[in-house]
């Protein structure tokens, strides 16, 4: 077991445990955010035939005078024109045989004939082109492109099934009454949403009380590809996730040099990979963002690395990368960052009031005007 590892080393250690990589075929209506598991070739030219990009008349550019002989629209069979003839044409209609130009509707039939308002067969894609590659996240545009290429279903990675467990005697499900000393359980809901965002299938479990036996029974009952717990991984007497993993599981690393988010652990429980996330809400969210997501689904990062000019002072952390919550916006030709709320790791509001985090290197305090690395959260 390694302790107090860097974020990069944590991901590397987790990579030594393989994630599942089976594939399935899904219809395009279910493809959103899925990850393509094979290169996809186009079954057709795009466009499949020369067609008009505008409403107007299809004509021969060499003619001086023209008479209208018919009309063609998108979906019509290709028509034909001869010398001095014009066909009224709608956007998307096949160019009539013999025509090579379009007169725009607003110019009238006596207007200028343009040869550039024709969308040529195959100008976007040729049959056989690979336009979507393995690992592509199926965004709305990628889904439309797959359809354009003639695919009704596409091969995607099977969604990893991830069990999400919160631990703690103090936790109460939202909607129920809070008793003295209790708080609403919140981590699991955010973690499930994060999992969905990176193409996984969250399996939300009941809250587990601080008891070694209950935790063991719960872990043994799971059927999943990954276990995500929150809480119970620090040095406390009742931090049973750490204690159980130490005694009966296998820990590969414990503690990461980041703040917030210091105490996570990673290992396996009877062969199933397990991430023990810290209980503090900001910590669990950021450890997921920085370590779990890059390991589980490198194709779907939860943020973009940027450089920002600070408007407020930001305090660093001794020996740890410091992830202060910042609001990133653009000003003149630069990204700037401001801070707005209390930065405690228990304050999940700080993750909503801001849209990014600093990636302040260990032992560095930054001042207004400094340009620093940051993660702009998606
Ligand atoms: P722990 O890591 O179990 O010591 O928890 C650290 C802090 O996070 C404590 O204040 C807990 O009450 C809080 N916490 C733990 N789990 C959750 C959760 N699922 N939702 C909200 N807060 C939590
Ligand atoms: Mg706890």
Short mmCIF file of C-alpha atoms and ligand atoms in Angstrom, two decimals:
data_model
loop_
_atom_site.label_atom_id
_atom_site.label_comp_id
_atom_site.label_asym_id
_atom_site.label_seq_id
_atom_site.Cartn_x
_atom_site.Cartn_y
_atom_site.Cartn_z
CA UNK A 1 0.00 0.00 0.00
CA UNK A 2 1.24 3.51 -0.86
CA UNK A 3 0.26 6.49 1.25
CA UNK A 4 -0.07 10.19 0.53
CA UNK A 5 0.29 9.84 -3.23
CA UNK A 6 -0.08 12.57 -5.84
CA UNK A 7 -3.27 12.80 -7.88
CA UNK A 8 -1.42 11.45 -10.94
CA UNK A 9 0.04 8.54 -8.98
CA UNK A 10 -3.40 7.72 -7.55
CA UNK A 11 -4.82 7.38 -11.07
CA UNK A 12 -1.81 5.29 -12.12
CA UNK A 13 -2.26 2.91 -9.18
CA UNK A 14 -5.97 2.56 -9.92
CA UNK A 15 -5.15 1.82 -13.59
CA UNK A 16 -3.34 -1.32 -12.47
CA UNK A 17 -6.78 -2.69 -11.68
CA UNK A 18 -8.60 -3.19 -14.98
CA UNK A 19 -12.01 -1.66 -15.58
CA UNK A 20 -14.58 -3.69 -17.48
CA UNK A 21 -14.48 -3.30 -21.25
CA UNK A 22 -17.37 -5.28 -22.71
CA UNK A 23 -19.42 -3.84 -25.52
CA UNK A 24 -23.03 -3.84 -26.67
CA UNK A 25 -25.06 -2.42 -29.49
CA UNK A 26 -27.60 0.34 -28.81
CA UNK A 27 -30.11 2.19 -31.00
CA UNK A 28 -29.32 5.85 -31.65
CA UNK A 29 -32.22 6.87 -29.39
CA UNK A 30 -30.27 5.40 -26.47
CA UNK A 31 -26.82 6.47 -27.56
CA UNK A 32 -26.53 9.82 -25.80
CA UNK A 33 -23.31 10.10 -23.77
CA UNK A 34 -22.35 6.51 -24.53
CA UNK A 35 -18.78 5.76 -25.58
CA UNK A 36 -18.18 4.30 -29.00
CA UNK A 37 -16.34 0.99 -28.83
CA UNK A 38 -15.37 0.69 -32.52
CA UNK A 39 -14.52 3.06 -35.36
CA UNK A 40 -17.66 3.86 -37.36
CA UNK A 41 -17.43 4.09 -41.14
CA UNK A 42 -19.85 5.96 -43.32
CA UNK A 43 -22.15 3.67 -45.31
CA UNK A 44 -22.86 6.46 -47.80
CA UNK A 45 -21.48 9.63 -49.34
CA UNK A 46 -22.62 12.75 -47.48
CA UNK A 47 -24.44 14.28 -49.23
CA UNK A 48 -25.39 11.20 -51.26
CA UNK A 49 -26.10 13.33 -54.39
CA UNK A 50 -25.50 16.90 -55.64
CA UNK A 51 -28.31 19.08 -54.29
CA UNK A 52 -29.31 22.68 -54.00
CA UNK A 53 -28.24 24.64 -50.92
CA UNK A 54 -30.89 27.30 -51.58
CA UNK A 55 -34.44 27.88 -52.79
CA UNK A 56 -34.38 29.22 -56.36
CA UNK A 57 -34.05 27.94 -59.91
CA UNK A 58 -31.69 25.26 -61.20
CA UNK A 59 -30.23 26.48 -64.51
CA UNK A 60 -27.31 26.17 -66.93
CA UNK A 61 -24.79 28.93 -66.22
CA UNK A 62 -24.04 29.32 -69.97
CA UNK A 63 -27.64 30.28 -70.90
CA UNK A 64 -28.64 33.91 -71.41
CA UNK A 65 -32.42 33.52 -71.24
CA UNK A 66 -34.44 30.86 -69.51
CA UNK A 67 -38.01 29.60 -69.18
CA UNK A 68 -39.34 27.62 -66.25
CA UNK A 69 -40.33 24.07 -67.18
CA UNK A 70 -41.10 22.52 -63.78
CA UNK A 71 -40.51 22.30 -60.04
CA UNK A 72 -38.39 19.99 -57.87
CA UNK A 73 -38.22 19.68 -54.10
CA UNK A 74 -36.30 17.71 -51.46
CA UNK A 75 -37.32 14.10 -51.90
CA UNK A 76 -38.13 14.48 -55.63
CA UNK A 77 -36.56 12.15 -58.16
CA UNK A 78 -33.80 13.87 -60.15
CA UNK A 79 -35.20 15.84 -63.11
CA UNK A 80 -33.51 17.11 -66.25
CA UNK A 81 -33.11 20.42 -68.11
CA UNK A 82 -31.98 21.38 -71.58
CA UNK A 83 -30.73 24.64 -73.15
CA UNK A 84 -32.69 27.72 -72.02
CA UNK A 85 -34.66 25.81 -69.42
CA UNK A 86 -34.96 26.37 -65.66
CA UNK A 87 -36.52 24.29 -62.91
CA UNK A 88 -37.87 25.88 -59.73
CA UNK A 89 -35.82 24.12 -57.00
CA UNK A 90 -36.11 23.89 -53.21
CA UNK A 91 -33.30 23.40 -50.72
CA UNK A 92 -32.17 19.78 -50.61
CA UNK A 93 -33.64 18.82 -53.99
CA UNK A 94 -31.33 16.87 -56.32
CA UNK A 95 -29.72 19.08 -58.97
CA UNK A 96 -31.50 18.35 -62.29
CA UNK A 97 -29.36 16.62 -64.87
CA UNK A 98 -27.87 19.26 -67.18
CA UNK A 99 -27.99 22.08 -64.59
CA UNK A 100 -24.86 23.54 -63.01
CA UNK A 101 -26.02 26.67 -61.19
CA UNK A 102 -28.67 28.13 -58.92
CA UNK A 103 -30.45 31.46 -59.23
CA UNK A 104 -31.66 32.59 -55.82
CA UNK A 105 -35.41 32.96 -55.39
CA UNK A 106 -35.00 36.53 -54.18
CA UNK A 107 -33.14 37.51 -57.40
CA UNK A 108 -35.93 36.39 -59.78
CA UNK A 109 -35.42 34.18 -62.83
CA UNK A 110 -33.45 36.97 -64.56
CA UNK A 111 -30.92 37.07 -61.68
CA UNK A 112 -27.32 35.90 -61.46
CA UNK A 113 -26.61 32.18 -61.76
CA UNK A 114 -24.34 30.92 -58.94
CA UNK A 115 -22.33 27.71 -59.18
CA UNK A 116 -21.42 27.73 -55.48
CA UNK A 117 -24.86 27.09 -53.99
CA UNK A 118 -24.65 23.42 -54.86
CA UNK A 119 -23.81 20.88 -52.15
CA UNK A 120 -21.66 18.34 -53.95
CA UNK A 121 -21.99 14.60 -53.48
CA UNK A 122 -19.48 13.44 -50.84
CA UNK A 123 -18.19 16.93 -50.00
CA UNK A 124 -18.66 16.22 -46.27
CA UNK A 125 -17.88 12.51 -46.18
CA UNK A 126 -17.17 9.74 -48.66
CA UNK A 127 -18.54 6.23 -48.27
CA UNK A 128 -16.02 4.27 -46.19
CA UNK A 129 -14.62 7.29 -44.31
CA UNK A 130 -14.16 6.84 -40.57
CA UNK A 131 -15.81 9.91 -39.07
CA UNK A 132 -16.35 8.65 -35.52
CA UNK A 133 -13.55 6.85 -33.71
CA UNK A 134 -13.36 4.42 -30.82
CA UNK A 135 -13.64 6.34 -27.56
CA UNK A 136 -15.86 9.04 -29.06
CA UNK A 137 -18.41 10.32 -26.58
CA UNK A 138 -21.77 10.27 -28.33
CA UNK A 139 -22.75 13.91 -28.07
CA UNK A 140 -25.97 15.07 -29.75
CA UNK A 141 -23.98 16.07 -32.86
CA UNK A 142 -22.14 12.73 -32.93
CA UNK A 143 -25.51 10.95 -32.80
CA UNK A 144 -26.77 12.94 -35.80
CA UNK A 145 -23.53 12.17 -37.63
CA UNK A 146 -23.94 8.41 -36.98
CA UNK A 147 -27.46 8.67 -38.42
CA UNK A 148 -26.18 10.62 -41.45
CA UNK A 149 -23.71 7.79 -42.04
CA UNK A 150 -26.58 5.31 -42.13
CA UNK A 151 -26.23 3.58 -38.75
CA UNK A 152 -29.39 2.61 -36.87
CA UNK A 153 -27.47 1.10 -33.96
CA UNK A 154 -23.93 1.66 -32.79
CA UNK A 155 -21.41 -0.38 -30.76
CA UNK A 156 -20.73 1.16 -27.36
CA UNK A 157 -19.01 0.19 -24.12
CA UNK A 158 -21.22 -1.46 -21.58
CA UNK A 159 -21.88 1.00 -18.77
CA UNK A 160 -19.91 0.02 -15.69
CA UNK A 161 -22.30 -0.71 -12.81
CA UNK A 162 -21.19 1.30 -9.81
CA UNK A 163 -22.61 0.74 -6.34
CA UNK A 164 -22.82 3.98 -4.33
CA UNK A 165 -22.83 3.64 -0.55
CA UNK A 166 -22.88 6.38 2.08
CA UNK A 167 -21.68 5.51 5.53
CA UNK A 168 -22.37 7.30 8.79
CA UNK A 169 -24.66 7.09 11.84
CA UNK A 170 -25.50 10.78 11.43
CA UNK A 171 -26.97 10.44 7.94
CA UNK A 172 -30.68 10.78 7.22
CA UNK A 173 -32.33 10.46 3.81
CA UNK A 174 -33.72 13.79 2.56
CA UNK A 175 -37.48 13.95 3.08
CA UNK A 176 -37.30 12.40 6.53
CA UNK A 177 -37.17 14.34 9.82
CA UNK A 178 -33.75 15.37 11.08
CA UNK A 179 -33.06 14.39 14.67
CA UNK A 180 -30.61 16.11 16.98
CA UNK A 181 -27.10 15.51 15.68
CA UNK A 182 -28.15 14.20 12.28
CA UNK A 183 -27.69 15.69 8.80
CA UNK A 184 -29.15 14.96 5.41
CA UNK A 185 -27.21 12.47 3.35
CA UNK A 186 -26.15 14.30 0.20
CA UNK A 187 -23.02 12.74 -1.26
CA UNK A 188 -24.64 9.76 -2.93
CA UNK A 189 -27.00 11.91 -5.01
CA UNK A 190 -24.19 14.03 -6.43
CA UNK A 191 -22.03 10.95 -7.00
CA UNK A 192 -24.84 9.16 -8.87
CA UNK A 193 -25.25 12.22 -11.10
CA UNK A 194 -21.50 12.38 -11.72
CA UNK A 195 -21.50 8.69 -12.62
CA UNK A 196 -24.30 9.23 -15.13
CA UNK A 197 -22.39 12.14 -16.60
CA UNK A 198 -19.41 9.91 -17.41
CA UNK A 199 -21.47 7.06 -18.87
CA UNK A 200 -21.77 4.72 -15.86
CA UNK A 201 -24.77 3.07 -14.27
CA UNK A 202 -25.10 4.12 -10.62
CA UNK A 203 -26.65 1.64 -8.20
CA UNK A 204 -27.72 3.65 -5.18
CA UNK A 205 -27.61 1.64 -1.93
CA UNK A 206 -29.19 2.24 1.46
CA UNK A 207 -27.21 4.30 3.97
CA UNK A 208 -24.85 2.06 5.96
CA UNK A 209 -24.48 2.78 9.68
CA UNK A 210 -21.07 2.89 11.33
CA UNK A 211 -20.75 -0.83 11.98
CA UNK A 212 -18.14 -3.23 10.70
CA UNK A 213 -20.65 -6.06 10.35
CA UNK A 214 -23.28 -4.03 8.48
CA UNK A 215 -20.64 -2.69 6.14
CA UNK A 216 -19.24 -6.16 5.45
CA UNK A 217 -22.71 -7.61 4.82
CA UNK A 218 -23.51 -4.75 2.44
CA UNK A 219 -20.26 -5.04 0.49
CA UNK A 220 -20.71 -8.81 0.18
CA UNK A 221 -24.23 -8.40 -1.18
CA UNK A 222 -23.22 -6.18 -4.10
CA UNK A 223 -23.18 -7.21 -7.74
CA UNK A 224 -21.28 -4.50 -9.53
CA UNK A 225 -18.10 -3.53 -11.35
CA UNK A 226 -17.00 -0.87 -8.87
CA UNK A 227 -17.89 0.12 -5.33
CA UNK A 228 -17.90 3.80 -4.34
CA UNK A 229 -18.26 4.51 -0.66
CA UNK A 230 -18.29 7.89 1.03
CA UNK A 231 -17.26 8.59 4.59
CA UNK A 232 -15.34 6.48 7.06
CA UNK A 233 -11.88 6.59 5.50
CA UNK A 234 -10.04 8.96 7.86
CA UNK A 235 -8.18 8.33 11.10
CA UNK A 236 -11.31 8.28 13.27
CA UNK A 237 -12.23 5.41 15.55
CA UNK A 238 -15.44 4.83 13.58
CA UNK A 239 -13.93 5.12 10.12
CA UNK A 240 -15.00 1.60 9.30
CA UNK A 241 -14.47 1.63 5.55
CA UNK A 242 -10.75 2.07 6.13
CA UNK A 243 -10.72 -0.38 9.04
CA UNK A 244 -12.60 -3.10 7.14
CA UNK A 245 -10.51 -2.64 3.99
CA UNK A 246 -7.34 -2.83 6.09
CA UNK A 247 -8.42 -5.98 7.85
CA UNK A 248 -10.32 -7.90 5.18
CA UNK A 249 -9.85 -6.14 1.86
CA UNK A 250 -6.81 -4.92 0.00
CA UNK A 251 -5.75 -1.28 -0.03
CA UNK A 252 -3.55 -0.04 -2.91
CA UNK A 253 -3.32 3.56 -1.82
CA UNK A 254 -4.58 5.64 1.06
CA UNK A 255 -4.47 9.45 1.21
CA UNK A 256 -3.84 11.75 -1.70
CA UNK A 257 -1.86 15.00 -1.56
CA UNK A 258 -4.86 17.19 -2.36
CA UNK A 259 -6.98 19.58 -0.32
CA UNK A 260 -9.84 19.17 0.05
CA UNK A 261 -10.06 15.43 -0.42
CA UNK A 262 -7.07 14.16 1.55
CA UNK A 263 -8.09 10.77 2.91
CA UNK A 264 -9.47 8.66 0.00
CA UNK A 265 -8.46 5.06 -0.41
CA UNK A 266 -8.49 2.65 -3.33
CA UNK A 267 -8.26 -1.10 -3.34
CA UNK A 268 -10.28 -4.21 -3.93
CA UNK A 269 -12.98 -5.89 -1.91
CA UNK A 270 -12.91 -9.60 -2.75
CA UNK A 271 -11.83 -8.79 -6.30
CA UNK A 272 -14.10 -5.78 -6.91
CA UNK A 273 -12.38 -2.39 -7.13
CA UNK A 274 -13.42 -0.02 -4.37
CA UNK A 275 -12.91 3.70 -4.00
CA UNK A 276 -13.40 4.95 -0.47
CA UNK A 277 -14.20 8.62 -0.86
CA UNK A 278 -14.04 11.06 2.03
CA UNK A 279 -17.32 12.00 3.69
CA UNK A 280 -17.08 15.76 3.37
CA UNK A 281 -19.32 16.66 0.44
CA UNK A 282 -16.84 18.86 -1.45
CA UNK A 283 -14.10 16.29 -0.90
CA UNK A 284 -16.08 13.35 -2.25
CA UNK A 285 -17.14 15.40 -5.29
CA UNK A 286 -13.61 16.56 -6.07
CA UNK A 287 -11.91 13.21 -5.49
CA UNK A 288 -14.41 11.75 -7.94
CA UNK A 289 -13.67 14.53 -10.44
CA UNK A 290 -9.88 14.35 -10.12
CA UNK A 291 -9.26 10.61 -9.69
CA UNK A 292 -12.29 8.34 -10.14
CA UNK A 293 -13.55 9.88 -13.41
CA UNK A 294 -10.14 9.96 -15.17
CA UNK A 295 -9.65 6.31 -14.22
CA UNK A 296 -13.16 5.07 -15.09
CA UNK A 297 -13.72 7.07 -18.24
CA UNK A 298 -10.77 9.08 -19.56
CA UNK A 299 -12.89 10.06 -22.57
CA UNK A 300 -15.31 12.12 -20.50
CA UNK A 301 -13.30 14.60 -18.44
CA UNK A 302 -15.34 16.61 -15.97
CA UNK A 303 -13.30 19.77 -16.51
CA UNK A 304 -10.96 21.61 -18.87
CA UNK A 305 -7.50 22.73 -17.81
CA UNK A 306 -7.15 26.48 -18.17
CA UNK A 307 -5.04 29.34 -16.86
CA UNK A 308 -6.75 32.12 -14.96
CA UNK A 309 -5.73 35.46 -13.51
CA UNK A 310 -6.79 35.64 -9.89
CA UNK A 311 -8.80 38.59 -8.66
CA UNK A 312 -8.75 37.40 -5.06
CA UNK A 313 -5.97 35.99 -2.92
CA UNK A 314 -6.02 32.17 -2.66
CA UNK A 315 -4.39 30.32 0.16
CA UNK A 316 -2.47 27.16 -0.72
CA UNK A 317 -1.88 24.04 1.34
CA UNK A 318 1.34 22.65 2.80
CA UNK A 319 2.45 19.60 0.81
CA UNK A 320 -0.84 19.35 -1.12
CA UNK A 321 -2.37 20.57 -4.34
CA UNK A 322 -5.02 23.04 -3.32
CA UNK A 323 -8.42 23.03 -5.03
CA UNK A 324 -10.10 26.26 -3.96
CA UNK A 325 -13.45 26.88 -5.57
CA UNK A 326 -13.36 29.75 -8.06
CA UNK A 327 -15.75 31.41 -10.47
CA UNK A 328 -14.12 31.65 -13.88
CA UNK A 329 -15.25 34.23 -16.41
CA UNK A 330 -13.65 36.03 -19.31
CA UNK A 331 -12.59 39.62 -19.13
CA UNK A 332 -10.93 41.46 -22.02
CA UNK A 333 -8.89 38.64 -23.62
CA UNK A 334 -8.24 36.74 -20.41
CA UNK A 335 -9.88 34.29 -18.04
CA UNK A 336 -10.24 35.68 -14.55
CA UNK A 337 -11.21 33.97 -11.30
CA UNK A 338 -13.02 35.20 -8.22
CA UNK A 339 -14.05 33.51 -4.97
CA UNK A 340 -17.43 33.97 -3.37
CA UNK A 341 -18.30 31.60 -0.54
CA UNK A 342 -16.84 29.95 2.52
CA UNK A 343 -14.32 27.38 1.24
CA UNK A 344 -14.87 24.64 3.83
CA UNK A 345 -14.88 21.07 2.52
CA UNK A 346 -18.31 20.63 4.11
CA UNK A 347 -19.84 23.45 2.07
CA UNK A 348 -21.33 21.92 -1.10
CA UNK A 349 -22.83 25.32 -1.89
CA UNK A 350 -19.28 26.37 -2.83
CA UNK A 351 -19.43 23.88 -5.73
CA UNK A 352 -22.63 25.47 -7.03
CA UNK A 353 -21.65 29.11 -6.50
CA UNK A 354 -18.41 28.51 -8.42
CA UNK A 355 -17.64 26.81 -11.73
CA UNK A 356 -14.04 25.75 -11.25
CA UNK A 357 -11.23 24.95 -8.86
CA UNK A 358 -7.65 26.13 -8.56
CA UNK A 359 -4.86 23.62 -9.14
CA UNK A 360 -2.50 25.44 -6.85
CA UNK A 361 0.78 23.52 -6.39
CA UNK A 362 1.78 22.51 -2.84
CA UNK A 363 3.05 25.24 -0.49
CA UNK A 364 2.06 28.13 -2.77
CA UNK A 365 -0.11 31.06 -1.75
CA UNK A 366 -1.39 33.04 -4.71
CA UNK A 367 -2.13 36.75 -4.80
CA UNK A 368 -4.47 38.92 -6.85
CA UNK A 369 -2.96 39.32 -10.34
CA UNK A 370 -1.20 35.92 -10.31
CA UNK A 371 -1.84 33.62 -13.25
CA UNK A 372 -2.42 30.06 -12.10
CA UNK A 373 -3.60 26.68 -13.42
CA UNK A 374 -7.23 25.82 -12.81
CA UNK A 375 -9.86 23.31 -13.76
CA UNK A 376 -12.98 24.74 -15.42
CA UNK A 377 -15.67 22.28 -14.44
CA UNK A 378 -18.08 21.04 -17.09
P1 LIG B 1 -16.27 11.01 7.64
O1 LIG B 1 -15.35 10.96 6.48
O2 LIG B 1 -17.16 9.84 7.74
O3 LIG B 1 -15.52 11.31 8.89
O4 LIG B 1 -17.20 12.26 7.38
C1 LIG B 1 -16.66 13.55 7.28
C2 LIG B 1 -17.77 14.57 7.31
O5 LIG B 1 -18.60 14.40 6.18
C3 LIG B 1 -18.68 14.47 8.49
O6 LIG B 1 -19.02 15.78 8.90
C4 LIG B 1 -19.88 13.74 7.98
O7 LIG B 1 -21.05 14.03 8.69
C5 LIG B 1 -19.96 14.23 6.56
N1 LIG B 1 -20.57 13.22 5.68
C6 LIG B 1 -20.19 11.94 5.58
N2 LIG B 1 -20.95 11.28 4.68
C7 LIG B 1 -21.82 12.18 4.19
C8 LIG B 1 -22.87 12.10 3.22
N3 LIG B 1 -23.15 10.97 2.58
N4 LIG B 1 -23.58 13.23 2.97
C9 LIG B 1 -23.28 14.39 3.61
N5 LIG B 1 -22.30 14.52 4.51
C10 LIG B 1 -21.58 13.43 4.82
MG1 LIG B 2 -18.34 8.97 9.15
#
